[in-house]
CSV table of C-alpha atoms in Angstrom, one decimal:
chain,number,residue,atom,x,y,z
F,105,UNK,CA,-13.2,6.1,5.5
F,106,UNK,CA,-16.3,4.8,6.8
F,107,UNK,CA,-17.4,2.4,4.7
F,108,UNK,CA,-14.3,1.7,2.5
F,109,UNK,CA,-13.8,-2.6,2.0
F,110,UNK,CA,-10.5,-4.2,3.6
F,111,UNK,CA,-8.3,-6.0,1.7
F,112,UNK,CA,-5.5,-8.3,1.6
F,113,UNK,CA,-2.3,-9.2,-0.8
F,114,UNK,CA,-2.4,-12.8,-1.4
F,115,UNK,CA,-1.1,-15.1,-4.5
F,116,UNK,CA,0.5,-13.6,-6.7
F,117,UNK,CA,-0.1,-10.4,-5.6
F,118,UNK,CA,2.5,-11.0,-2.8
F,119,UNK,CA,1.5,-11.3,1.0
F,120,UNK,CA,2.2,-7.3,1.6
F,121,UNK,CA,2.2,-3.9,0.8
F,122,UNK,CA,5.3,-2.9,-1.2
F,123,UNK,CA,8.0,-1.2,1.0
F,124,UNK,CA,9.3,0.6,-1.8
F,125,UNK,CA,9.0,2.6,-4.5
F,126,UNK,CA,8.2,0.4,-7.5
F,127,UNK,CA,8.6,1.2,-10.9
F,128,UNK,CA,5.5,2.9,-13.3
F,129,UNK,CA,3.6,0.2,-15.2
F,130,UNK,CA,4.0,-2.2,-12.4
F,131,UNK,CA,1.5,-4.2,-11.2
F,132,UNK,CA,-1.0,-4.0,-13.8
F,133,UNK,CA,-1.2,-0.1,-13.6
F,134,UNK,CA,1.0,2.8,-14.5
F,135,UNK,CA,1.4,4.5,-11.1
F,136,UNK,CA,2.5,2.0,-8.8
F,137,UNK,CA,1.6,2.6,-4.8
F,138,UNK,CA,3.7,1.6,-2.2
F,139,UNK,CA,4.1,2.6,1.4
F,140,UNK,CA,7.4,2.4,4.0
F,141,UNK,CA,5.7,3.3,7.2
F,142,UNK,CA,5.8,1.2,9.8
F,143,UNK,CA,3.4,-1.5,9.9
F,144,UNK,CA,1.5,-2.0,13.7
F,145,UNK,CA,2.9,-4.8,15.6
F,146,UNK,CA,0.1,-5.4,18.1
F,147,UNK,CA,-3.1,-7.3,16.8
F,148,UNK,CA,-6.2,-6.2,15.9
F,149,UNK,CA,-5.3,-2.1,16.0
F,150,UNK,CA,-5.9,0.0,13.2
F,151,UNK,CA,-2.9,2.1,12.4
F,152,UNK,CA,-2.7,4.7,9.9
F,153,UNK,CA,0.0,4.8,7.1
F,154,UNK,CA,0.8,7.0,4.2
F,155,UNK,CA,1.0,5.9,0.4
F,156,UNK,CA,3.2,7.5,-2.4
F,157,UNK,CA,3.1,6.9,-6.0
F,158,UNK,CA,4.6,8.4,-9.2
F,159,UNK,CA,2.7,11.0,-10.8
F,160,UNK,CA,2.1,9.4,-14.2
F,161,UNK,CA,4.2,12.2,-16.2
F,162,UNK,CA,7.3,12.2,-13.3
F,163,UNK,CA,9.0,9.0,-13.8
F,164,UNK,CA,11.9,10.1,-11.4
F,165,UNK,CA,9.7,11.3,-8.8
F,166,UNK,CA,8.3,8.1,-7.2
F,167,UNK,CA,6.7,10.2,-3.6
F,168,UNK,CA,4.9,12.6,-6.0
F,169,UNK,CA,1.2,11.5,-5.2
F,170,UNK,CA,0.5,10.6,-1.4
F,171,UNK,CA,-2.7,9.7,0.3
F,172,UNK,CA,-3.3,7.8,3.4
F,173,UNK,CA,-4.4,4.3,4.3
F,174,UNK,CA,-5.1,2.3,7.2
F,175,UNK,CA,-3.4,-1.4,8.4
F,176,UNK,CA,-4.5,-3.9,11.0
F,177,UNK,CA,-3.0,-7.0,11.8
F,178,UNK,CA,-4.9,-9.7,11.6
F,179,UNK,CA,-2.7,-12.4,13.7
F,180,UNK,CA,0.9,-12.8,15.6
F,181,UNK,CA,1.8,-14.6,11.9
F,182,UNK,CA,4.3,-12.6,9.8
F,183,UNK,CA,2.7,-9.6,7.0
F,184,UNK,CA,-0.6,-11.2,8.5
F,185,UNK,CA,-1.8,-7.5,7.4
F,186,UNK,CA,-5.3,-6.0,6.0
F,187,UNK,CA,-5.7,-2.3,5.0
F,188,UNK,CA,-8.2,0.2,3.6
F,189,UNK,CA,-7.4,2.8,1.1
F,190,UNK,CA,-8.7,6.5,1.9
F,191,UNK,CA,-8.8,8.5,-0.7
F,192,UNK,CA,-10.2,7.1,-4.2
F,193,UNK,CA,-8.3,5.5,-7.1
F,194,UNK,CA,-7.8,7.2,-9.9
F,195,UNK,CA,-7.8,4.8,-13.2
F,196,UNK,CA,-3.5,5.2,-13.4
F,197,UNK,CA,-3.2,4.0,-10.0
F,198,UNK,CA,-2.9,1.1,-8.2
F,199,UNK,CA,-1.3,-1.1,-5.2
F,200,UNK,CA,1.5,-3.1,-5.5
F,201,UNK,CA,2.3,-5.9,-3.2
F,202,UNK,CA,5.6,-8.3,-2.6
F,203,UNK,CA,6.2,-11.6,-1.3
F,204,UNK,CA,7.8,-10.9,2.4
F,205,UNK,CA,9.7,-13.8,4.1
């Protein structure tokens, strides 16, 4: 994963990783990636986390793909959250994000 650029959810994107499994052709792409581990409470610690997403031909079947990711947070302010994608994109997948409170 050396390497592989950080990133962030911010406008409309949402100010998170989606915690659940979001429906194909969300989010500008068909299958939608979402993660519900547990994101690291401490600051500035990489934590690794695991990503699902629909296999583009299994609409019922939302954990079908996985891959792994890392997440740091950035400050003690809430979903103040970067991560790095492992594996590589393929052009039906994508992250989704959601506006956390």
């Amino acid at each position: 994963t050396a390497g592989r650029p950080w990133f962030r959810f911010s406008g409309n994107a949402g100010n998170k990783l989606a915690d659940f499994c979001v429906p194909m052709w969300s989010c500008g792409t068909i299958a939608t990636m979402w993660s519900n581990s547990s994101m690291p409470k401490s600051i500035g610690i990489v934590t690794p986390f695991t990503v699902y997403a629909h296999d583009s031909s299994s609409v019922a079947k939302c954990d079908y793909w996985q891959s792994t990711g890392s997440v740091m947070r950035c400050s003690s302010q809430a979903h103040d959250f970067i991560y790095r994608y492992d594996g590589t994109l393929g052009g039906n997948r994508g992250f989704c994000g959601m506006i956390a409170q």
